[in-house]
């Protein structure tokens, strides 16, 4: 893993520790062994890896995380996000600008809107629109690292709000529940709008 990947995972772990501080109903923060993977999550983003990242704390066993990501991955209702909507450098600049604005006045959080268009079974054009926190998009991209593909859509939980899968291209060639690639994959939950 690169330093950038580990830094992104650490940001996620920091949010997990802050969000669940003192709650006994949650597993202890850290890299959670999850079946045959390791999950890093803050409740809104989940990154799955084959092995634990060096230098990051270990959390408690939590098999649910791998099941959720695998169910999303098995869903056939995720569509590729057009490349012109993916700009990690732009998202980082927007985060920096928002932080400066927060210091000056009341915080205004502007989510990023991602949209994909597709044809449904009756060849009727449909659009899938999701709104995501910029920091989660950056953390997902940097935690997975390298060349990335983004897929927007609906998992198996019939949510009104689409989720986002971030993965390296080699995940495309994989099919089936147990054939998971060796590189990290991230699931980002949307903001509800």
mmCIF file of C-alpha atoms in Angstrom:
data_model
loop_
_atom_site.group_PDB
_atom_site.id
_atom_site.type_symbol
_atom_site.label_atom_id
_atom_site.label_comp_id
_atom_site.label_asym_id
_atom_site.label_seq_id
_atom_site.Cartn_x
_atom_site.Cartn_y
_atom_site.Cartn_z
ATOM 1 C CA UNK A 1 0.000 0.000 0.000
ATOM 2 C CA UNK A 2 1.128 3.526 -0.737
ATOM 3 C CA UNK A 3 1.408 6.321 1.826
ATOM 4 C CA UNK A 4 -1.565 8.034 0.161
ATOM 5 C CA UNK A 5 -3.701 4.906 0.571
ATOM 6 C CA UNK A 6 -2.747 4.540 4.223
ATOM 7 C CA UNK A 7 -3.445 8.244 4.866
ATOM 8 C CA UNK A 8 -6.942 7.874 3.362
ATOM 9 C CA UNK A 9 -7.604 4.773 5.480
ATOM 10 C CA UNK A 10 -6.421 6.654 8.580
ATOM 11 C CA UNK A 11 -8.896 9.499 7.868
ATOM 12 C CA UNK A 12 -11.697 6.933 7.677
ATOM 13 C CA UNK A 13 -10.558 5.316 10.941
ATOM 14 C CA UNK A 14 -10.394 8.733 12.628
ATOM 15 C CA UNK A 15 -14.003 9.418 11.646
ATOM 16 C CA UNK A 16 -15.034 5.962 12.886
ATOM 17 C CA UNK A 17 -13.379 6.559 16.247
ATOM 18 C CA UNK A 18 -15.006 10.000 16.596
ATOM 19 C CA UNK A 19 -18.473 8.834 15.524
ATOM 20 C CA UNK A 20 -18.661 5.796 17.756
ATOM 21 C CA UNK A 21 -16.713 7.030 20.762
ATOM 22 C CA UNK A 22 -18.122 5.460 23.899
ATOM 23 C CA UNK A 23 -20.754 3.328 22.123
ATOM 24 C CA UNK A 24 -20.679 -0.242 23.332
ATOM 25 C CA UNK A 25 -22.984 -1.489 20.550
ATOM 26 C CA UNK A 26 -20.280 -1.003 17.892
ATOM 27 C CA UNK A 27 -17.105 -3.008 17.291
ATOM 28 C CA UNK A 28 -13.935 -1.285 18.490
ATOM 29 C CA UNK A 29 -12.568 1.025 15.760
ATOM 30 C CA UNK A 30 -9.837 -0.253 13.455
ATOM 31 C CA UNK A 31 -9.326 -2.595 10.548
ATOM 32 C CA UNK A 32 -12.089 -5.136 11.031
ATOM 33 C CA UNK A 33 -11.464 -8.749 10.040
ATOM 34 C CA UNK A 34 -14.488 -9.496 7.882
ATOM 35 C CA UNK A 35 -14.573 -13.089 6.655
ATOM 36 C CA UNK A 36 -11.584 -13.377 4.296
ATOM 37 C CA UNK A 37 -11.063 -9.585 4.013
ATOM 38 C CA UNK A 38 -10.328 -6.579 6.194
ATOM 39 C CA UNK A 39 -12.746 -3.662 6.329
ATOM 40 C CA UNK A 40 -12.089 -0.037 7.194
ATOM 41 C CA UNK A 41 -15.307 1.899 7.680
ATOM 42 C CA UNK A 42 -16.802 4.938 9.357
ATOM 43 C CA UNK A 43 -20.412 3.962 8.675
ATOM 44 C CA UNK A 44 -20.680 5.918 5.407
ATOM 45 C CA UNK A 45 -17.742 4.462 3.494
ATOM 46 C CA UNK A 46 -16.346 0.940 3.594
ATOM 47 C CA UNK A 47 -13.036 -0.111 2.068
ATOM 48 C CA UNK A 48 -12.345 -3.843 1.734
ATOM 49 C CA UNK A 49 -8.789 -5.165 1.489
ATOM 50 C CA UNK A 50 -7.210 -8.623 1.291
ATOM 51 C CA UNK A 51 -4.807 -7.962 4.160
ATOM 52 C CA UNK A 52 -4.513 -5.350 6.886
ATOM 53 C CA UNK A 53 -2.722 -2.118 6.075
ATOM 54 C CA UNK A 54 0.564 -1.770 7.968
ATOM 55 C CA UNK A 55 0.658 0.615 10.898
ATOM 56 C CA UNK A 56 -3.102 0.940 11.371
ATOM 57 C CA UNK A 57 -4.891 -0.449 14.438
ATOM 58 C CA UNK A 58 -6.899 -3.646 14.303
ATOM 59 C CA UNK A 59 -10.583 -3.593 15.174
ATOM 60 C CA UNK A 60 -12.995 -6.331 16.151
ATOM 61 C CA UNK A 61 -14.370 -9.064 13.902
ATOM 62 C CA UNK A 62 -17.316 -7.792 11.850
ATOM 63 C CA UNK A 63 -18.398 -10.080 9.007
ATOM 64 C CA UNK A 64 -21.303 -7.838 8.016
ATOM 65 C CA UNK A 65 -19.036 -5.397 6.198
ATOM 66 C CA UNK A 66 -17.834 -7.869 3.581
ATOM 67 C CA UNK A 67 -21.383 -9.142 3.050
ATOM 68 C CA UNK A 68 -22.717 -5.639 2.385
ATOM 69 C CA UNK A 69 -20.007 -4.843 -0.172
ATOM 70 C CA UNK A 70 -20.383 -8.241 -1.851
ATOM 71 C CA UNK A 71 -24.151 -7.751 -2.122
ATOM 72 C CA UNK A 72 -23.635 -4.341 -3.703
ATOM 73 C CA UNK A 73 -21.050 -5.809 -6.046
ATOM 74 C CA UNK A 74 -23.419 -8.625 -7.105
ATOM 75 C CA UNK A 75 -26.168 -6.168 -7.920
ATOM 76 C CA UNK A 76 -26.677 -5.644 -11.627
ATOM 77 C CA UNK A 77 -28.057 -2.161 -11.084
ATOM 78 C CA UNK A 78 -24.758 -0.260 -10.946
ATOM 79 C CA UNK A 79 -23.726 1.752 -13.991
ATOM 80 C CA UNK A 80 -20.351 3.289 -14.922
ATOM 81 C CA UNK A 81 -20.052 6.966 -14.049
ATOM 82 C CA UNK A 82 -18.834 8.967 -17.069
ATOM 83 C CA UNK A 83 -15.180 9.939 -16.763
ATOM 84 C CA UNK A 84 -15.948 13.651 -17.198
ATOM 85 C CA UNK A 85 -17.713 13.595 -13.800
ATOM 86 C CA UNK A 86 -14.718 12.150 -11.973
ATOM 87 C CA UNK A 87 -12.151 14.742 -10.928
ATOM 88 C CA UNK A 88 -10.320 13.978 -7.707
ATOM 89 C CA UNK A 89 -8.167 17.106 -8.005
ATOM 90 C CA UNK A 90 -11.298 19.261 -8.401
ATOM 91 C CA UNK A 91 -12.910 17.582 -5.392
ATOM 92 C CA UNK A 92 -9.800 18.245 -3.307
ATOM 93 C CA UNK A 93 -9.820 21.922 -4.323
ATOM 94 C CA UNK A 94 -13.515 22.185 -3.398
ATOM 95 C CA UNK A 95 -12.822 20.618 0.018
ATOM 96 C CA UNK A 96 -10.041 23.123 0.635
ATOM 97 C CA UNK A 97 -12.300 26.013 -0.409
ATOM 98 C CA UNK A 98 -15.139 24.777 1.807
ATOM 99 C CA UNK A 99 -12.787 24.542 4.792
ATOM 100 C CA UNK A 100 -11.724 28.157 4.227
ATOM 101 C CA UNK A 101 -15.365 29.266 3.965
ATOM 102 C CA UNK A 102 -16.207 27.472 7.202
ATOM 103 C CA UNK A 103 -13.516 29.461 8.992
ATOM 104 C CA UNK A 104 -15.029 32.714 7.702
ATOM 105 C CA UNK A 105 -18.763 32.079 8.009
ATOM 106 C CA UNK A 106 -21.379 29.439 8.656
ATOM 107 C CA UNK A 107 -20.556 26.109 7.007
ATOM 108 C CA UNK A 108 -22.084 25.425 3.620
ATOM 109 C CA UNK A 109 -21.569 21.833 2.600
ATOM 110 C CA UNK A 110 -21.966 21.296 -1.121
ATOM 111 C CA UNK A 111 -22.250 17.650 -2.091
ATOM 112 C CA UNK A 112 -21.047 16.336 -5.414
ATOM 113 C CA UNK A 113 -23.775 15.122 -7.746
ATOM 114 C CA UNK A 114 -22.978 12.110 -9.915
ATOM 115 C CA UNK A 115 -25.375 11.081 -12.676
ATOM 116 C CA UNK A 116 -25.545 8.140 -15.032
ATOM 117 C CA UNK A 117 -28.058 7.596 -17.796
ATOM 118 C CA UNK A 118 -29.141 4.229 -19.061
ATOM 119 C CA UNK A 119 -31.984 2.501 -20.875
ATOM 120 C CA UNK A 120 -34.318 0.345 -18.841
ATOM 121 C CA UNK A 121 -35.872 -2.935 -20.007
ATOM 122 C CA UNK A 122 -38.417 -1.023 -22.138
ATOM 123 C CA UNK A 123 -35.698 1.153 -23.735
ATOM 124 C CA UNK A 124 -36.934 4.141 -21.767
ATOM 125 C CA UNK A 125 -34.133 6.529 -20.817
ATOM 126 C CA UNK A 126 -33.565 6.591 -17.070
ATOM 127 C CA UNK A 127 -31.162 8.553 -14.920
ATOM 128 C CA UNK A 128 -29.567 7.563 -11.640
ATOM 129 C CA UNK A 129 -28.525 10.547 -9.528
ATOM 130 C CA UNK A 130 -26.542 10.386 -6.320
ATOM 131 C CA UNK A 131 -25.195 13.073 -3.996
ATOM 132 C CA UNK A 132 -21.984 12.356 -2.117
ATOM 133 C CA UNK A 133 -19.808 14.110 0.421
ATOM 134 C CA UNK A 134 -16.636 15.298 -1.307
ATOM 135 C CA UNK A 135 -14.338 14.016 1.442
ATOM 136 C CA UNK A 136 -15.825 10.522 1.134
ATOM 137 C CA UNK A 137 -15.256 10.523 -2.631
ATOM 138 C CA UNK A 138 -11.622 11.576 -2.182
ATOM 139 C CA UNK A 139 -11.046 9.071 0.623
ATOM 140 C CA UNK A 140 -12.548 6.228 -1.442
ATOM 141 C CA UNK A 141 -10.452 7.102 -4.485
ATOM 142 C CA UNK A 142 -7.233 7.483 -2.513
ATOM 143 C CA UNK A 143 -7.807 4.355 -0.392
ATOM 144 C CA UNK A 144 -8.368 2.190 -3.479
ATOM 145 C CA UNK A 145 -5.560 3.947 -5.398
ATOM 146 C CA UNK A 146 -4.348 3.656 -8.975
ATOM 147 C CA UNK A 147 -6.633 3.620 -11.990
ATOM 148 C CA UNK A 148 -10.225 3.727 -10.838
ATOM 149 C CA UNK A 149 -13.703 2.981 -12.051
ATOM 150 C CA UNK A 150 -16.777 4.466 -10.388
ATOM 151 C CA UNK A 151 -20.171 2.730 -10.528
ATOM 152 C CA UNK A 152 -23.378 4.386 -9.379
ATOM 153 C CA UNK A 153 -26.508 2.376 -8.712
ATOM 154 C CA UNK A 154 -28.689 0.404 -6.390
ATOM 155 C CA UNK A 155 -27.706 -2.577 -4.316
ATOM 156 C CA UNK A 156 -29.881 -5.378 -3.101
ATOM 157 C CA UNK A 157 -31.478 -3.370 -0.309
ATOM 158 C CA UNK A 158 -33.942 -1.451 -2.534
ATOM 159 C CA UNK A 159 -32.800 1.936 -1.322
ATOM 160 C CA UNK A 160 -34.165 5.091 -2.916
ATOM 161 C CA UNK A 161 -30.647 6.497 -2.776
ATOM 162 C CA UNK A 162 -27.931 5.018 -4.996
ATOM 163 C CA UNK A 163 -24.577 3.917 -3.647
ATOM 164 C CA UNK A 164 -21.187 4.267 -5.297
ATOM 165 C CA UNK A 165 -18.641 1.509 -5.875
ATOM 166 C CA UNK A 166 -15.029 2.551 -6.463
ATOM 167 C CA UNK A 167 -12.732 -0.147 -7.797
ATOM 168 C CA UNK A 168 -9.719 -0.837 -10.003
ATOM 169 C CA UNK A 169 -10.448 -1.955 -13.599
ATOM 170 C CA UNK A 170 -9.536 -5.606 -12.914
ATOM 171 C CA UNK A 171 -12.707 -5.951 -10.805
ATOM 172 C CA UNK A 172 -14.755 -5.717 -14.003
ATOM 173 C CA UNK A 173 -13.549 -9.109 -15.170
ATOM 174 C CA UNK A 174 -14.522 -10.774 -11.932
ATOM 175 C CA UNK A 175 -17.934 -12.281 -11.388
ATOM 176 C CA UNK A 176 -19.588 -14.218 -8.640
ATOM 177 C CA UNK A 177 -19.750 -13.668 -4.914
ATOM 178 C CA UNK A 178 -16.463 -15.239 -3.979
ATOM 179 C CA UNK A 179 -14.241 -14.093 -6.846
ATOM 180 C CA UNK A 180 -13.100 -10.813 -5.353
ATOM 181 C CA UNK A 181 -9.986 -9.157 -6.779
ATOM 182 C CA UNK A 182 -6.911 -8.587 -4.645
ATOM 183 C CA UNK A 183 -6.968 -4.792 -4.787
ATOM 184 C CA UNK A 184 -9.107 -2.723 -2.425
ATOM 185 C CA UNK A 185 -12.684 -1.817 -3.301
ATOM 186 C CA UNK A 186 -14.745 0.940 -1.695
ATOM 187 C CA UNK A 187 -18.475 1.386 -1.155
ATOM 188 C CA UNK A 188 -19.668 4.949 -0.517
ATOM 189 C CA UNK A 189 -23.123 5.643 0.833
ATOM 190 C CA UNK A 190 -24.971 8.708 -0.481
ATOM 191 C CA UNK A 191 -26.215 11.816 1.224
ATOM 192 C CA UNK A 192 -29.997 11.732 1.348
ATOM 193 C CA UNK A 193 -31.478 14.592 -0.628
#
